[in-house]
Amino acid sequence: MSLFIRRTSIAVALAWLAVPSFAAPQANPIHLRHSAPFLGQNLSIQLEGALPLTTVDLLYSPEAGSYVTPFGVLELRRDRIRHLAQGSTDAAGSWSIDLSVPLDTALAEREAHFQALVSDPSAPAGRILSDAIHARLLGPRVYAGYRGNGSPARAGLYVVSAVSDTVVARVDYGMTNASAKSKPVFDADFARGAVMSTQQELLFFDPFFGGVRGRVSFPSACSRTLFTDPARRTVYVLEINGSSPARVHAIDLSSGTETAHLDLPNAVEPLWCLGRLGSEVFIAEYEPSGRTAIRWVDLDPLADLGSAPVGRAGSRYFTDYIDPDYLLLPMVYSAGQVFVSTMTDVPPLGREGDLTRCRVTSSGIATRVMGLGPSRIYRLTAVPAADRLLAGELRTDWGPAGWMCQVPLFTIGLPAFLPSPPTGPELYVHDIEADGTVAWIIAEWEWQHADILYRLDMQTYTWTQTPHFWNFGPSDMEVLRDVWDHEVWVANKGYGPPIDIAPEILVVDELHGTTRHIALDHTAEVLHAVPLP
């Protein structure tokens, strides 16, 4: 059944809509659950908690309301209600229906509110209203973590429609000097999101209409990177250090309660990556000797699967954090392998870097160390379709800035520098986003202190330079690909006088060869694109 085709009036008597409102107890709470309401997908609605073999009428309205009726609180706008379907519950008191949501850009971000009217002889009026679903129809979106321009600055999250290029909702973290660097994760229905609002707080929010829905605090600092299980029912948080052991927390996404935790034996970095099918993680840790290692952890149930040293003997660093605001990612998982970058003190030359390939098998982790000499890798991106690992590389102590190198994913091979773009090789790579044919790179051109957005053809290694945009700060980028869009979204830092650069998001449309600018009132420091399924 199409959600926007049936427009018939409700067949049952709705004279109650005209009666005076009065409070009435709501017996037998009846719940509506739903799937993610993406355009072009089926929206599944399930009713639970009703009496067996009883009548159900599903109501819809494009706007919410709040009216006290003899059947409970009506949460739909009265004059816009439509009757979508009628059915009967099964022996367990459940009923379900699939509604087809058209693949129509005009419907993106349209509100959709549902409530069921269910027969119940024990209720005073003979029928009872379920709780309501309040949602938006989801087109492609970008979630942008922002940090206010004032001092002290407040942080939050913009919810941006990639169809209309407008902010459709906003989450204010409600605190000063909060973090804007964490990318959100979502439950399977996209009805609840989670993000690290500070180093010690997990914040739950409403992805449909914005607003905070709950908070979980931790005694010590945590990684700002979050992961979920394949079913997206649990969010995993890595607590780093403090008086308590380093710990992986499993938090239920729907209730915000901790369901399990795993204490880790050694000190860890806020650096971890998701492994096979989202069912395992790999955590950067330090052995008691101080040597670098990775810890292998099963997520469901939480279990320690062991560890393996990475880097050469004496390796003591995973990377140098040039600036704590930069999102450095010197660790990545792909095709049953973990690649991780480390450094070692080598007197009198200073430090030398290594890249360790860790093959993960049922019997453990087998490692192979590749020496980088007096350089280090500080950012890794896997491109399985191109059999490549793209990396940003720098000298460890002296010399000019580095550029980019590549490493084979499926065969053994040392890092090899990529051909330089027209501006030359001395660039610092802020971000890499890639698929099997194209890589997009944001890099800082040190000679002009400006950030440049490049497009790299992965087959011909041809560089295309977009007009540079002034940034003067950490950059983040997301590639959005779906039935409509083949776009790159880039956040631009804003500055006040005397520079007077307004914060914005730059959108580069590959299909149409155009660029767009989305004005913001605060600087977006991190982006997370969610295309259509």
XYZ file of C-alpha atoms in Angstrom:
533
model
C 0.000 0.000 0.000
C 1.317 3.440 -0.894
C 1.485 5.914 1.944
C 0.391 8.825 -0.246
C -2.229 7.277 -2.477
C -5.090 6.296 -0.218
C -7.018 9.350 0.896
C -10.375 7.886 1.895
C -12.052 9.028 5.066
C -11.965 6.692 8.013
C -14.722 4.108 7.687
C -15.391 3.816 11.385
C -17.399 6.358 13.319
C -15.255 9.350 14.223
C -17.946 11.468 15.750
C -15.767 11.516 18.825
C -13.629 14.141 17.116
C -16.414 16.629 17.716
C -17.171 15.759 21.332
C -15.813 17.947 24.127
C -12.316 16.862 25.176
C -11.945 15.285 28.573
C -9.344 13.193 30.304
C -9.841 9.446 30.293
C -7.571 6.708 31.586
C -5.741 4.832 28.860
C -5.879 1.090 29.563
C -3.565 -1.536 28.058
C -0.827 0.659 26.565
C -0.523 -0.162 22.885
C 2.717 0.564 21.040
C 3.512 1.339 17.419
C 6.952 0.466 16.096
C 8.323 1.332 12.684
C 11.218 0.818 10.300
C 13.371 3.594 8.876
C 11.113 5.791 6.661
C 13.447 6.229 3.686
C 12.119 7.385 0.331
C 11.776 4.521 -2.124
C 11.532 1.929 0.664
C 8.739 0.173 2.516
C 7.762 1.703 5.832
C 6.835 -1.178 8.115
C 4.554 -0.383 11.046
C 3.931 -2.929 13.793
C 1.309 -2.655 16.511
C 1.899 -4.522 19.778
C 0.109 -4.869 23.109
C -3.516 -4.943 21.918
C -6.120 -7.575 22.709
C -6.192 -10.659 20.465
C -8.441 -10.658 17.401
C -9.558 -7.072 17.733
C -10.082 -4.302 15.147
C -7.298 -1.838 14.308
C -7.646 1.404 12.329
C -4.393 3.072 11.325
C -4.562 6.873 11.098
C -2.138 9.264 9.413
C -1.615 13.025 9.495
C 1.087 15.215 7.953
C 1.089 17.296 11.134
C 1.176 16.484 14.825
C -1.410 17.576 17.362
C -2.445 17.038 20.949
C -6.106 16.549 21.852
C -7.634 14.826 24.845
C -10.368 12.413 23.707
C -12.425 9.632 25.315
C -9.974 7.176 23.750
C -6.776 8.787 25.053
C -4.586 11.573 23.733
C -4.812 12.053 19.981
C -1.349 13.125 18.752
C -2.390 13.866 15.154
C -3.807 17.102 13.797
C -7.575 16.533 13.700
C -8.488 18.301 10.472
C -5.797 16.522 8.453
C -6.301 12.928 9.555
C -6.496 10.235 6.869
C -7.459 6.614 7.335
C -4.717 4.395 5.935
C -5.768 0.855 6.754
C -7.972 -1.405 8.834
C -7.111 -4.852 10.102
C -7.352 -7.282 12.972
C -4.763 -8.302 15.541
C -3.521 -11.871 15.747
C -3.715 -14.193 18.742
C -0.765 -12.374 20.321
C -2.423 -8.945 20.000
C -0.138 -7.797 17.174
C -0.788 -6.350 13.733
C 1.490 -5.028 11.001
C 1.400 -3.318 7.643
C 3.910 -2.232 4.986
C 3.447 1.178 3.394
C 5.278 2.023 0.176
C 7.058 5.389 0.327
C 7.483 6.762 -3.220
C 10.945 7.671 -4.483
C 10.031 11.318 -4.909
C 12.316 14.189 -3.943
C 9.306 16.351 -3.144
C 8.553 14.076 -0.190
C 11.968 14.401 1.461
C 11.656 15.669 5.050
C 7.866 15.670 4.897
C 6.417 14.967 8.329
C 4.579 11.682 8.821
C 2.578 11.007 11.990
C 0.732 7.753 12.696
C -1.561 6.500 15.434
C -3.838 3.495 15.761
C -7.394 3.329 17.111
C -7.944 -0.129 18.560
C -11.062 -1.858 19.842
C -10.983 -2.674 23.563
C -14.229 -3.605 25.348
C -12.596 -2.965 28.712
C -11.892 0.691 27.883
C -14.526 3.274 28.940
C -15.282 4.273 25.328
C -14.785 0.803 23.844
C -11.720 1.848 21.866
C -8.243 3.033 22.760
C -5.540 5.034 21.011
C -2.038 3.653 20.720
C 1.029 5.757 21.231
C 2.055 7.691 18.126
C 4.865 7.633 15.581
C 6.329 11.062 14.845
C 8.774 10.918 11.945
C 10.044 12.535 8.770
C 10.411 10.820 5.410
C 14.142 10.459 4.966
C 15.911 11.544 1.819
C 19.715 11.846 1.707
C 21.039 13.804 4.674
C 24.241 15.174 6.141
C 24.732 15.507 9.890
C 27.150 18.336 10.715
C 28.652 18.700 14.171
C 29.093 22.405 14.885
C 30.903 24.501 17.415
C 29.651 27.981 18.186
C 31.730 31.006 17.248
C 31.397 32.698 20.647
C 33.397 32.179 23.840
C 32.601 30.014 25.664
C 31.301 28.144 22.629
C 28.277 25.845 22.585
C 28.356 22.773 20.376
C 25.612 20.852 18.641
C 24.512 19.047 15.498
C 22.906 20.367 12.316
C 20.617 17.970 10.431
C 20.863 19.058 6.782
C 18.632 17.882 3.944
C 20.714 17.044 0.870
C 17.627 17.621 -1.279
C 16.831 21.183 -0.208
C 20.254 22.160 1.242
C 18.533 23.396 4.381
C 18.910 22.704 8.081
C 15.761 20.724 8.914
C 16.550 20.049 12.576
C 19.116 20.949 15.171
C 20.476 19.362 18.343
C 21.934 21.762 20.912
C 24.170 19.815 23.273
C 23.207 22.305 25.971
C 26.662 22.944 27.391
C 29.612 25.236 26.801
C 32.929 24.105 25.382
C 31.451 20.770 24.310
C 33.011 18.691 21.554
C 31.788 18.784 17.960
C 34.177 16.138 16.633
C 32.145 12.967 17.130
C 30.188 11.510 14.209
C 26.742 10.183 15.147
C 25.462 6.620 14.922
C 21.807 5.582 14.621
C 19.469 2.767 15.514
C 17.972 0.648 12.744
C 14.872 2.872 12.513
C 16.782 6.158 12.463
C 14.450 7.222 15.275
C 17.290 7.637 17.757
C 20.859 8.817 17.321
C 23.897 8.866 19.592
C 26.964 11.105 19.617
C 29.793 11.950 22.037
C 28.910 15.480 23.149
C 31.996 15.705 25.396
C 34.902 13.395 26.135
C 32.861 11.932 28.990
C 29.245 12.065 27.778
C 27.232 10.018 25.301
C 24.217 12.038 24.143
C 21.056 10.589 22.559
C 19.051 12.756 20.162
C 15.993 12.718 17.901
C 17.172 12.516 14.253
C 13.708 13.440 12.927
C 13.036 16.719 14.711
C 16.177 17.385 16.765
C 16.412 17.747 20.514
C 18.181 15.819 23.262
C 16.582 12.557 24.434
C 19.059 11.361 27.053
C 22.648 11.359 28.315
C 25.078 8.781 29.680
C 28.156 9.944 31.624
C 31.472 8.139 32.014
C 34.058 8.641 34.785
C 36.976 8.977 32.333
C 37.669 10.335 28.865
C 36.384 8.290 25.929
C 37.161 7.958 22.255
C 34.940 10.227 20.185
C 34.511 7.389 17.642
C 31.376 5.261 18.149
C 30.360 1.933 16.642
C 27.157 -0.115 16.500
C 26.377 -3.794 16.036
C 25.034 -4.971 12.629
C 21.430 -4.804 13.893
C 22.061 -1.270 15.206
C 20.573 -1.986 18.617
C 23.735 -1.267 20.618
C 26.272 1.559 20.619
C 29.822 0.817 21.784
C 31.916 3.364 23.681
C 35.662 3.071 24.375
C 36.582 4.567 27.763
C 40.285 5.306 27.659
C 41.835 5.813 31.087
C 41.509 7.214 34.557
C 41.164 5.579 37.950
C 39.144 2.737 36.406
C 40.476 0.307 33.747
C 40.146 1.059 30.074
C 36.760 -0.372 29.149
C 34.443 -1.076 26.222
C 30.833 -0.206 27.122
C 27.793 -1.698 25.356
C 24.874 0.762 25.598
C 21.355 -0.083 24.435
C 20.357 2.491 21.814
C 16.651 2.493 22.644
C 16.898 2.846 26.436
C 20.359 4.330 26.986
C 21.201 1.678 29.578
C 24.438 -0.283 29.733
C 23.935 -3.949 28.904
C 27.542 -5.158 29.196
C 31.139 -3.997 29.493
C 34.619 -5.411 28.991
C 37.641 -4.267 30.992
C 40.866 -4.090 28.990
C 44.190 -5.206 30.475
C 46.418 -2.382 29.223
C 46.440 1.332 28.515
C 44.823 2.276 25.216
C 44.678 5.159 22.763
C 41.368 6.724 21.636
C 42.001 4.869 18.385
C 39.953 1.870 17.294
C 38.381 0.532 14.129
C 35.456 -1.701 13.278
C 36.182 -5.133 11.839
C 34.307 -7.955 10.141
C 30.608 -7.207 9.553
C 30.598 -4.844 12.483
C 30.968 -7.745 14.926
C 34.497 -7.026 16.153
C 36.774 -4.085 16.930
C 40.523 -3.533 17.066
C 41.903 -1.189 19.712
C 45.298 0.535 19.802
C 46.975 -0.305 23.107
C 50.318 -0.222 24.910
C 51.792 -3.341 26.388
C 53.251 -3.090 29.932
C 56.685 -2.579 28.342
C 55.288 0.422 26.486
C 55.402 -1.261 23.093
C 52.490 -0.689 20.723
C 49.943 -3.458 20.088
C 46.381 -3.964 18.884
C 43.690 -5.693 20.962
C 41.057 -7.832 19.197
C 37.597 -7.691 20.816
C 34.402 -9.517 19.892
C 31.345 -7.285 20.270
C 28.498 -9.754 20.820
C 29.057 -10.996 23.390
C 31.871 -8.719 24.537
C 34.978 -10.901 24.717
C 38.739 -10.376 24.580
C 40.178 -12.363 21.647
C 43.815 -11.489 22.319
C 46.394 -9.022 21.057
C 49.460 -8.738 18.836
C 52.407 -6.325 18.893
C 52.572 -3.898 15.956
C 55.556 -1.969 14.688
C 59.170 -2.946 15.250
C 60.575 -3.811 18.680
C 60.687 -0.638 20.728
C 57.794 1.013 18.864
C 56.176 3.445 21.307
C 53.862 5.730 19.316
C 50.821 5.246 17.120
C 51.091 8.726 15.636
C 51.974 12.263 16.561
C 48.961 14.472 17.143
C 50.114 17.701 15.523
C 46.943 19.328 16.774
C 44.364 17.569 18.969
C 41.598 19.092 16.845
C 42.652 17.125 13.788
C 40.887 13.835 13.174
C 43.867 11.567 12.581
C 43.071 8.015 11.544
C 46.270 5.962 11.307
C 44.382 2.659 11.589
C 41.948 0.963 9.199
C 40.325 -2.439 8.642
C 39.646 -3.961 5.241
C 39.275 -7.474 3.813
C 40.264 -9.323 6.969
C 43.266 -7.075 7.626
C 44.103 -4.256 9.984
C 46.675 -1.677 8.913
C 48.136 0.473 11.671
C 50.844 3.146 11.667
C 53.411 3.406 14.483
C 56.693 5.191 15.238
C 59.889 4.269 17.017
C 62.599 6.373 18.664
C 65.825 5.809 16.719
C 68.691 7.872 18.187
C 70.346 9.955 16.971
C 68.106 10.418 13.928
C 64.893 10.959 15.856
C 61.892 8.826 14.950
C 61.136 6.378 12.181
C 57.743 5.133 11.081
C 56.322 1.716 10.310
C 53.127 0.392 8.770
C 51.981 -2.989 10.097
C 49.718 -5.292 8.110
C 47.756 -7.526 10.512
C 46.008 -10.512 8.942
C 43.145 -11.679 11.129
C 42.377 -15.406 11.121
C 40.490 -17.783 13.380
C 43.793 -18.698 15.048
C 44.875 -15.133 15.826
C 46.646 -12.132 14.303
C 49.677 -12.485 12.032
C 51.655 -9.276 11.548
C 54.041 -8.005 8.896
C 55.932 -4.740 9.480
C 56.834 -2.428 6.589
C 59.484 0.193 7.378
C 58.844 3.800 6.335
C 62.214 5.243 7.326
C 62.204 8.844 8.604
C 58.520 9.351 7.793
C 55.171 8.383 9.207
C 51.630 7.728 8.039
C 48.983 9.731 9.869
C 45.847 8.979 7.846
C 44.650 5.766 6.209
C 41.731 5.081 3.861
C 41.002 1.663 2.356
C 39.723 1.407 -1.234
C 38.985 -2.332 -1.693
C 37.557 -1.942 -5.209
C 40.883 -0.488 -6.363
C 43.091 -2.816 -4.269
C 44.577 0.231 -2.625
C 45.192 1.760 0.742
C 45.560 5.534 0.404
C 47.561 7.320 3.078
C 48.777 10.738 4.104
C 52.506 10.651 4.895
C 54.823 13.145 6.613
C 58.432 13.339 7.650
C 58.761 12.484 11.325
C 61.118 15.258 12.454
C 62.746 17.332 9.715
C 62.265 18.114 6.088
C 59.337 19.309 3.978
C 55.767 18.215 4.372
C 54.916 14.894 2.828
C 52.160 13.972 0.457
C 50.248 10.788 -0.303
C 51.268 7.186 -0.759
C 49.448 3.989 -1.619
C 49.798 0.388 -0.449
C 48.341 -2.752 -2.088
C 45.522 -4.253 -0.027
C 45.525 -7.841 -1.249
C 49.188 -8.344 -2.104
C 52.352 -7.615 -0.164
C 53.973 -4.376 -1.191
C 55.730 -1.359 0.276
C 54.165 2.120 0.271
C 54.702 4.027 -2.973
C 54.223 7.760 -3.379
C 51.446 8.903 -5.683
C 52.107 11.344 -8.521
C 51.886 14.904 -7.278
C 49.047 17.292 -8.151
C 49.763 20.477 -10.136
C 50.352 22.452 -6.938
C 53.228 20.166 -5.945
C 53.778 17.488 -3.298
C 54.198 19.567 -0.150
C 50.654 19.280 1.128
C 49.164 18.149 4.413
C 46.202 15.817 3.859
C 43.196 16.634 6.018
C 40.790 14.036 4.665
C 40.445 11.297 2.031
C 37.147 9.922 0.729
C 37.264 7.326 -2.023
C 35.421 4.660 -3.968
C 36.731 2.241 -6.597
C 37.356 4.851 -9.281
C 37.710 8.266 -7.648
C 39.338 9.676 -4.524
C 38.550 13.105 -3.114
C 41.277 14.726 -1.010
C 41.305 17.872 1.096
C 44.871 19.041 1.553
C 46.498 22.162 2.918
C 48.826 23.901 0.482
C 51.542 25.147 2.789
C 52.812 27.839 0.437
C 49.498 29.703 0.499
C 48.098 28.374 3.775
C 44.893 27.466 1.985
C 42.953 24.241 1.734
C 42.336 22.745 -1.698
C 39.823 20.125 -2.717
C 41.263 17.646 -5.228
C 39.712 14.898 -7.308
C 41.996 11.975 -8.132
C 41.101 9.516 -10.891
C 42.185 6.175 -9.405
C 42.785 4.602 -12.824
C 44.769 7.312 -14.612
C 46.041 9.190 -11.516
C 44.849 12.414 -13.072
C 44.336 15.286 -10.652
C 41.552 17.861 -10.871
C 41.739 20.884 -8.602
C 38.594 22.691 -7.527
C 38.843 26.412 -6.752
C 40.445 26.641 -3.330
C 38.494 27.906 -0.377
C 39.961 29.575 2.676
C 39.750 27.409 5.741
C 42.630 27.920 8.194
C 41.621 24.927 10.257
C 40.860 21.217 10.376
C 38.696 20.077 7.490
C 36.220 17.248 7.133
C 34.554 15.835 4.041
C 31.858 13.319 3.137
C 30.892 11.791 -0.190
C 27.159 11.353 -0.724
C 26.110 8.881 -3.415
C 22.565 7.698 -4.103
C 19.908 7.746 -6.793
C 20.053 11.549 -7.062
C 23.379 12.658 -5.708
C 27.022 12.086 -6.477
C 28.310 14.863 -4.293
C 31.167 15.855 -2.054
C 30.336 17.871 1.065
C 33.099 19.945 2.661
C 32.900 22.057 5.807
C 34.492 25.498 5.758
C 35.671 27.185 8.945
C 34.263 30.626 9.726
C 36.193 33.597 11.094
C 35.150 37.005 12.345
C 36.860 40.358 11.701
C 39.239 41.220 10.229
C 39.106 38.078 8.037
C 35.284 37.889 7.884
C 34.824 34.398 6.494
C 31.313 33.055 7.010
C 30.958 29.396 8.015
C 29.419 27.248 5.324
C 29.249 23.844 3.674
C 30.560 23.597 0.111
C 28.809 20.970 -2.053
C 30.512 19.783 -5.252
C 28.111 17.984 -7.595
C 30.015 15.574 -9.830
C 27.063 14.692 -12.047
C 26.185 18.256 -12.971
C 29.586 19.901 -12.635
C 28.280 22.524 -10.211
C 29.023 23.760 -6.717
C 26.644 25.018 -4.060
C 27.145 26.848 -0.784
C 25.046 26.238 2.341
C 25.374 29.111 4.797
C 25.619 28.227 8.500
C 25.622 30.323 11.629
C 28.376 28.217 13.233
C 31.368 26.308 11.923
C 30.703 22.658 11.120
C 33.716 20.675 12.327
C 32.655 17.161 11.363
C 30.278 15.769 8.713
C 28.445 12.463 8.388
C 26.579 11.712 5.151
C 23.638 9.274 5.092
C 22.497 8.407 1.540
C 19.361 6.504 0.612
C 19.700 2.740 1.134
